[in-house]
mmCIF file of C-alpha atoms in Angstrom:
data_model
loop_
_atom_site.group_PDB
_atom_site.id
_atom_site.type_symbol
_atom_site.label_atom_id
_atom_site.label_comp_id
_atom_site.label_asym_id
_atom_site.label_seq_id
_atom_site.Cartn_x
_atom_site.Cartn_y
_atom_site.Cartn_z
ATOM 1 C CA MET Z 1 64.760 90.019 105.464
ATOM 2 C CA ARG Z 2 68.402 89.151 105.464
ATOM 3 C CA ARG Z 3 70.372 90.139 108.558
ATOM 4 C CA LEU Z 4 74.028 89.520 109.300
ATOM 5 C CA ILE Z 5 74.429 87.196 112.247
ATOM 6 C CA VAL Z 6 77.722 88.677 113.340
ATOM 7 C CA ARG Z 7 77.216 90.716 116.487
ATOM 8 C CA ALA Z 8 77.186 87.790 118.920
ATOM 9 C CA LEU Z 9 79.790 85.900 116.927
ATOM 10 C CA ALA Z 10 82.228 88.809 116.822
ATOM 11 C CA ARG Z 11 81.774 89.305 120.552
ATOM 12 C CA THR Z 12 82.454 85.615 121.209
ATOM 13 C CA LEU Z 13 85.566 85.639 119.054
ATOM 14 C CA ALA Z 14 86.881 88.797 120.649
ATOM 15 C CA LEU Z 15 86.421 87.344 124.131
ATOM 16 C CA ALA Z 16 87.722 83.879 123.374
ATOM 17 C CA ALA Z 17 90.290 84.794 120.688
ATOM 18 C CA ALA Z 18 89.013 81.693 118.968
ATOM 19 C CA THR Z 19 88.291 80.734 115.377
ATOM 20 C CA ALA Z 20 87.454 83.537 112.979
ATOM 21 C CA ALA Z 21 84.366 82.956 110.875
ATOM 22 C CA ILE Z 22 82.068 85.734 109.760
ATOM 23 C CA PRO Z 23 78.854 84.267 108.347
ATOM 24 C CA LEU Z 24 77.141 85.114 105.153
ATOM 25 C CA ALA Z 25 73.944 87.032 105.694
ATOM 26 C CA SER Z 26 71.348 84.446 106.673
ATOM 27 C CA ALA Z 27 67.860 84.202 108.107
ATOM 28 C CA ALA Z 28 68.950 81.474 110.522
ATOM 29 C CA PRO Z 29 72.286 80.090 111.691
ATOM 30 C CA ALA Z 30 73.596 77.500 109.256
ATOM 31 C CA ALA Z 31 74.463 75.278 112.226
ATOM 32 C CA ALA Z 32 70.794 74.351 112.383
ATOM 33 C CA ASP Z 33 70.965 72.792 108.934
ATOM 34 C CA ARG Z 34 73.762 70.256 109.498
ATOM 35 C CA VAL Z 35 74.252 69.823 105.777
ATOM 36 C CA VAL Z 36 77.439 68.849 103.984
ATOM 37 C CA VAL Z 37 78.789 71.657 101.819
ATOM 38 C CA GLY Z 38 80.420 69.651 99.058
ATOM 39 C CA GLY Z 39 83.880 70.756 98.052
ATOM 40 C CA PHE Z 40 87.471 69.661 97.697
ATOM 41 C CA PRO Z 41 90.923 70.869 98.755
ATOM 42 C CA VAL Z 42 92.758 73.083 96.293
ATOM 43 C CA ASP Z 43 96.201 74.640 96.167
ATOM 44 C CA VAL Z 44 96.226 78.415 96.098
ATOM 45 C CA ALA Z 45 98.425 78.161 92.989
ATOM 46 C CA ASP Z 46 95.280 77.013 91.168
ATOM 47 C CA GLY Z 47 93.420 80.146 92.294
ATOM 48 C CA PRO Z 48 96.098 82.710 93.189
ATOM 49 C CA TRP Z 49 93.566 85.538 93.209
ATOM 50 C CA THR Z 50 91.963 84.022 96.328
ATOM 51 C CA VAL Z 51 93.026 85.717 99.570
ATOM 52 C CA ALA Z 52 92.071 85.602 103.237
ATOM 53 C CA VAL Z 53 91.133 88.796 105.067
ATOM 54 C CA SER Z 54 92.609 88.711 108.554
ATOM 55 C CA SER Z 55 92.880 90.460 111.925
ATOM 56 C CA ARG Z 56 94.520 88.542 114.750
ATOM 57 C CA ASP Z 57 93.836 91.412 117.159
ATOM 58 C CA ARG Z 58 90.118 91.038 116.555
ATOM 59 C CA PHE Z 59 89.713 87.306 115.925
ATOM 60 C CA GLY Z 60 92.717 85.577 117.467
ATOM 61 C CA GLY Z 61 95.429 83.488 115.905
ATOM 62 C CA THR Z 62 93.752 80.087 115.727
ATOM 63 C CA ARG Z 63 93.050 80.610 112.019
ATOM 64 C CA ALA Z 64 95.648 83.338 111.424
ATOM 65 C CA GLY Z 65 92.875 85.835 112.131
ATOM 66 C CA GLN Z 66 90.945 84.872 108.960
ATOM 67 C CA PHE Z 67 87.341 86.055 108.983
ATOM 68 C CA CYS Z 68 86.449 86.674 105.323
ATOM 69 C CA GLY Z 69 87.722 86.041 101.825
ATOM 70 C CA GLY Z 70 88.628 88.308 98.949
ATOM 71 C CA ALA Z 71 89.638 88.408 95.293
ATOM 72 C CA VAL Z 72 92.715 90.139 93.852
ATOM 73 C CA VAL Z 73 91.588 92.341 90.943
ATOM 74 C CA GLY Z 74 94.716 94.533 90.729
ATOM 75 C CA PRO Z 75 98.276 94.338 92.111
ATOM 76 C CA THR Z 76 97.228 96.466 95.112
ATOM 77 C CA THR Z 77 93.442 95.986 94.916
ATOM 78 C CA VAL Z 78 91.292 93.326 96.592
ATOM 79 C CA LEU Z 79 87.509 93.027 96.463
ATOM 80 C CA THR Z 80 85.615 91.648 99.457
ATOM 81 C CA ALA Z 81 82.086 91.880 100.851
ATOM 82 C CA ALA Z 82 80.926 95.182 102.331
ATOM 83 C CA HIS Z 83 79.385 93.329 105.256
ATOM 84 C CA CYS Z 84 82.873 92.029 106.183
ATOM 85 C CA MET Z 85 83.922 95.630 106.849
ATOM 86 C CA GLY Z 86 80.934 96.490 109.049
ATOM 87 C CA GLU Z 87 81.342 97.821 112.576
ATOM 88 C CA GLU Z 88 79.362 94.865 113.926
ATOM 89 C CA VAL Z 89 82.093 92.597 112.564
ATOM 90 C CA LEU Z 90 85.188 94.673 113.228
ATOM 91 C CA GLY Z 91 84.071 96.324 116.461
ATOM 92 C CA GLY Z 92 84.475 99.777 114.940
ATOM 93 C CA PRO Z 93 85.379 101.481 111.661
ATOM 94 C CA PRO Z 94 87.886 99.553 109.498
ATOM 95 C CA GLY Z 95 90.482 102.281 109.994
ATOM 96 C CA ARG Z 96 90.673 101.445 113.687
ATOM 97 C CA VAL Z 97 91.665 97.813 113.072
ATOM 98 C CA ARG Z 98 95.431 98.146 113.415
ATOM 99 C CA ASP Z 99 96.358 94.769 111.956
ATOM 100 C CA LEU Z 100 93.854 94.414 109.100
ATOM 101 C CA LYS Z 101 95.715 92.323 106.515
ATOM 102 C CA VAL Z 102 95.293 90.270 103.405
ATOM 103 C CA ILE Z 103 96.934 86.836 103.372
ATOM 104 C CA ALA Z 104 97.950 85.982 99.811
ATOM 105 C CA GLU Z 105 99.540 82.962 98.128
ATOM 106 C CA ARG Z 106 98.785 80.718 101.117
ATOM 107 C CA THR Z 107 96.896 77.429 100.985
ATOM 108 C CA GLN Z 108 97.106 76.451 104.662
ATOM 109 C CA LEU Z 109 96.203 79.348 106.933
ATOM 110 C CA LEU Z 110 98.670 78.349 109.646
ATOM 111 C CA SER Z 111 101.634 77.769 107.347
ATOM 112 C CA GLY Z 112 104.378 80.291 106.717
ATOM 113 C CA GLU Z 113 103.889 80.329 102.949
ATOM 114 C CA GLY Z 114 102.830 83.354 100.983
ATOM 115 C CA ARG Z 115 102.607 86.925 102.185
ATOM 116 C CA GLU Z 116 100.666 88.890 104.778
ATOM 117 C CA ILE Z 117 100.142 92.418 103.478
ATOM 118 C CA ALA Z 118 98.722 95.322 105.447
ATOM 119 C CA VAL Z 119 95.561 96.995 104.192
ATOM 120 C CA SER Z 120 96.332 100.685 103.790
ATOM 121 C CA GLU Z 121 92.833 101.844 102.819
ATOM 122 C CA VAL Z 122 89.266 100.509 102.897
ATOM 123 C CA TRP Z 123 86.526 101.817 100.598
ATOM 124 C CA VAL Z 124 83.031 100.474 101.253
ATOM 125 C CA ASN Z 125 80.484 100.871 98.466
ATOM 126 C CA PRO Z 126 78.390 103.873 99.559
ATOM 127 C CA GLY Z 127 75.407 102.279 97.829
ATOM 128 C CA TYR Z 128 75.563 99.146 99.987
ATOM 129 C CA ASP Z 129 72.183 98.396 101.580
ATOM 130 C CA ALA Z 130 72.608 96.308 104.729
ATOM 131 C CA ASP Z 131 68.896 95.452 104.775
ATOM 132 C CA THR Z 132 68.773 93.925 101.291
ATOM 133 C CA ASN Z 133 72.509 93.176 100.835
ATOM 134 C CA ALA Z 134 72.411 94.990 97.484
ATOM 135 C CA GLY Z 135 75.811 96.340 96.467
ATOM 136 C CA ASP Z 136 77.635 94.110 98.949
ATOM 137 C CA PHE Z 137 81.254 94.900 98.086
ATOM 138 C CA ALA Z 138 84.240 96.807 99.421
ATOM 139 C CA VAL Z 139 87.693 97.627 98.045
ATOM 140 C CA LEU Z 140 90.854 96.978 100.044
ATOM 141 C CA THR Z 141 94.008 98.812 98.971
ATOM 142 C CA LEU Z 142 97.205 96.954 99.831
ATOM 143 C CA ALA Z 143 100.372 98.535 101.196
ATOM 144 C CA GLU Z 144 102.499 96.312 98.917
ATOM 145 C CA ALA Z 145 101.867 95.081 95.384
ATOM 146 C CA LEU Z 146 101.164 91.481 94.439
ATOM 147 C CA PRO Z 147 102.389 90.097 91.102
ATOM 148 C CA GLN Z 148 100.178 90.505 88.057
ATOM 149 C CA SER Z 149 99.936 86.714 87.906
ATOM 150 C CA ASP Z 150 97.771 86.825 91.054
ATOM 151 C CA VAL Z 151 95.227 89.159 89.450
ATOM 152 C CA ILE Z 152 91.940 87.893 87.994
ATOM 153 C CA GLY Z 153 89.913 89.780 85.411
ATOM 154 C CA MET Z 154 86.389 90.937 86.219
ATOM 155 C CA ALA Z 155 83.530 89.880 83.953
ATOM 156 C CA ALA Z 156 81.605 92.872 82.637
ATOM 157 C CA ALA Z 157 77.931 92.869 81.676
ATOM 158 C CA GLY Z 158 77.183 90.604 78.744
ATOM 159 C CA ASP Z 159 80.096 88.270 79.438
ATOM 160 C CA THR Z 160 79.283 84.652 78.556
ATOM 161 C CA ALA Z 161 80.499 83.621 82.031
ATOM 162 C CA TYR Z 162 77.117 84.775 83.389
ATOM 163 C CA THR Z 163 75.157 82.406 81.141
ATOM 164 C CA PRO Z 164 72.857 80.143 83.186
ATOM 165 C CA GLY Z 165 74.267 76.633 83.407
ATOM 166 C CA THR Z 166 77.888 77.761 83.246
ATOM 167 C CA PRO Z 167 80.107 75.798 85.681
ATOM 168 C CA ALA Z 168 81.757 77.979 88.314
ATOM 169 C CA LEU Z 169 84.087 77.518 91.283
ATOM 170 C CA VAL Z 170 83.691 79.225 94.649
ATOM 171 C CA TYR Z 171 86.782 79.394 96.879
ATOM 172 C CA GLY Z 172 87.246 79.848 100.626
ATOM 173 C CA TRP Z 173 88.368 78.717 104.056
ATOM 174 C CA GLY Z 174 84.870 78.677 105.566
ATOM 175 C CA ASP Z 175 82.584 76.136 107.189
ATOM 176 C CA ILE Z 176 82.595 72.790 105.344
ATOM 177 C CA THR Z 177 79.547 71.219 107.027
ATOM 178 C CA GLY Z 178 77.224 74.069 107.975
ATOM 179 C CA GLY Z 179 77.845 73.135 111.595
ATOM 180 C CA GLY Z 180 80.859 75.256 112.499
ATOM 181 C CA ASP Z 181 83.601 73.013 111.094
ATOM 182 C CA TYR Z 182 85.981 75.526 109.563
ATOM 183 C CA ALA Z 183 88.714 74.605 107.116
ATOM 184 C CA THR Z 184 92.302 75.665 107.667
ATOM 185 C CA GLY Z 185 93.178 74.732 104.089
ATOM 186 C CA LEU Z 186 91.750 76.390 100.999
ATOM 187 C CA ARG Z 187 88.805 74.593 99.429
ATOM 188 C CA ALA Z 188 86.644 75.021 96.361
ATOM 189 C CA ALA Z 189 83.214 73.793 95.310
ATOM 190 C CA GLN Z 190 81.895 73.509 91.783
ATOM 191 C CA VAL Z 191 78.460 75.007 91.296
ATOM 192 C CA HIS Z 192 76.488 76.252 88.293
ATOM 193 C CA VAL Z 193 75.280 79.747 87.481
ATOM 194 C CA LEU Z 194 71.493 79.843 87.786
ATOM 195 C CA SER Z 195 69.006 81.944 85.856
ATOM 196 C CA ASP Z 196 67.500 85.066 87.375
ATOM 197 C CA ALA Z 197 64.111 83.336 87.200
ATOM 198 C CA ASP Z 198 65.387 80.442 89.325
ATOM 199 C CA CYS Z 199 66.962 82.857 91.810
ATOM 200 C CA LEU Z 200 63.761 84.905 92.092
ATOM 201 C CA ARG Z 201 61.774 81.733 92.785
ATOM 202 C CA ALA Z 202 64.240 80.792 95.530
ATOM 203 C CA TYR Z 203 64.277 84.257 97.117
ATOM 204 C CA PRO Z 204 61.054 86.165 96.269
ATOM 205 C CA GLY Z 205 61.183 88.261 99.434
ATOM 206 C CA GLY Z 206 60.034 88.002 103.022
ATOM 207 C CA ARG Z 207 61.885 85.933 105.601
ATOM 208 C CA GLU Z 208 64.059 84.169 103.016
ATOM 209 C CA GLY Z 209 65.287 87.429 101.516
ATOM 210 C CA ALA Z 210 64.837 89.057 98.130
ATOM 211 C CA TYR Z 211 66.992 88.397 95.088
ATOM 212 C CA LEU Z 212 67.786 91.563 93.105
ATOM 213 C CA PRO Z 213 69.011 90.711 89.582
ATOM 214 C CA SER Z 214 70.669 94.075 88.988
ATOM 215 C CA SER Z 215 73.247 93.609 91.756
ATOM 216 C CA MET Z 216 73.159 89.891 92.555
ATOM 217 C CA LEU Z 217 73.522 86.502 90.933
ATOM 218 C CA CYS Z 218 73.046 83.069 92.412
ATOM 219 C CA ALA Z 219 74.736 79.742 91.877
ATOM 220 C CA GLY Z 220 74.352 76.242 93.227
ATOM 221 C CA GLU Z 221 72.921 72.835 92.430
ATOM 222 C CA ALA Z 222 69.254 71.857 92.214
ATOM 223 C CA GLN Z 223 69.787 69.056 94.724
ATOM 224 C CA GLY Z 224 71.848 71.267 97.049
ATOM 225 C CA GLY Z 225 74.978 69.983 98.742
ATOM 226 C CA LYS Z 226 77.469 72.383 97.141
ATOM 227 C CA ASP Z 227 77.670 75.938 98.384
ATOM 228 C CA ALA Z 228 79.660 78.656 100.094
ATOM 229 C CA CYS Z 229 79.098 78.888 103.842
ATOM 230 C CA GLN Z 230 80.033 80.814 106.975
ATOM 231 C CA GLY Z 231 83.501 82.347 106.764
ATOM 232 C CA ASP Z 232 83.530 82.408 102.945
ATOM 233 C CA SER Z 233 81.980 85.896 102.664
ATOM 234 C CA GLY Z 234 83.735 88.116 100.144
ATOM 235 C CA GLY Z 235 85.440 85.175 98.457
ATOM 236 C CA PRO Z 236 85.523 84.707 94.674
ATOM 237 C CA LEU Z 237 83.084 82.947 92.369
ATOM 238 C CA VAL Z 238 84.928 82.272 89.112
ATOM 239 C CA ALA Z 239 83.617 81.078 85.740
ATOM 240 C CA GLU Z 240 85.494 80.772 82.446
ATOM 241 C CA GLY Z 241 88.579 82.188 84.154
ATOM 242 C CA ARG Z 242 86.890 85.439 85.167
ATOM 243 C CA LEU Z 243 85.508 86.782 88.435
ATOM 244 C CA ILE Z 244 81.709 86.884 88.306
ATOM 245 C CA GLY Z 245 80.682 87.019 91.978
ATOM 246 C CA LEU Z 246 81.630 87.637 95.592
ATOM 247 C CA VAL Z 247 80.152 85.426 98.314
ATOM 248 C CA SER Z 248 77.360 87.459 99.933
ATOM 249 C CA TRP Z 249 74.349 85.668 101.454
ATOM 250 C CA GLY Z 250 72.029 82.687 101.384
ATOM 251 C CA SER Z 251 69.608 80.581 103.387
ATOM 252 C CA GLY Z 252 71.681 78.019 105.250
ATOM 253 C CA CYS Z 253 74.450 76.203 103.367
ATOM 254 C CA GLY Z 254 73.863 73.759 100.537
ATOM 255 C CA ARG Z 255 70.126 73.436 101.040
ATOM 256 C CA PRO Z 256 68.055 72.209 98.074
ATOM 257 C CA GLY Z 257 66.166 75.132 96.585
ATOM 258 C CA SER Z 258 68.288 77.704 98.457
ATOM 259 C CA PRO Z 259 71.302 78.541 96.266
ATOM 260 C CA GLY Z 260 74.093 80.834 97.351
ATOM 261 C CA VAL Z 261 73.678 84.503 96.426
ATOM 262 C CA TYR Z 262 76.671 86.502 95.227
ATOM 263 C CA THR Z 263 77.423 90.125 94.542
ATOM 264 C CA ARG Z 264 77.248 90.503 90.753
ATOM 265 C CA VAL Z 265 80.675 91.647 89.581
ATOM 266 C CA SER Z 266 79.316 93.280 86.420
ATOM 267 C CA ASP Z 267 77.532 95.710 88.760
ATOM 268 C CA VAL Z 268 80.695 96.188 90.829
ATOM 269 C CA VAL Z 269 82.667 97.180 87.718
ATOM 270 C CA THR Z 270 80.347 100.155 87.142
ATOM 271 C CA ARG Z 271 80.517 101.334 90.759
ATOM 272 C CA LEU Z 272 84.238 101.197 91.514
ATOM 273 C CA PRO Z 273 85.927 104.503 92.339
ATOM 274 C CA GLY Z 274 86.864 106.212 89.109
ATOM 275 C CA ALA Z 275 84.528 104.067 86.998
#
């Protein structure tokens, strides 16, 4: 069953004030895989909805406190992974993290570009199941508004962007090798949306985790090599110009036959407050 490998990591980061990198849920540390997670540098202007979630108090300043990713879905609304807001990661409830921020419009984490905006409220999906990772999303409300041009639309159920075989891009500042080599510049990897049947074959249950079509989708390449990895959790998966997934979990990074699993945004749309 999927477990978040964050307790020891968060403790290490808090003690060392070192690099911030919260893993995806995984059965084993990706460092054991030593695989290349294929991707390429991108400018945030090409994906302005992509933001870093940050706390220097908790994770130090080496990477501007970045520990997860997020997607801007409204001028003051960011989606991220529920597991990023867990007490094991943050050391307590989100409300106790005094400097929880979203870094927007910034390609290089350590540059002065863009904006750092305080998070004024955190709403974690009450239906999130930490054992299965179903419903793995949270809503961050920002203290200041971002421009509408930074907002990406969410793909509802039935959207053609979910069609198996559709090319998609996943964005983040996470591990680029599976061995703890974290990017300071924004990167993206092109993957393809996979069918539910393929995802169920990859993750039928047991040690490798169970794929749940109602709240998850998966994407990758048959030969592996392109994937999200540690530190990318909560970041956007985008197809046909619309948000279809949030980085959630997987088995290692870029392994053949083990695609990345994402929170299905069509399920998120129905569960948001006020929906």
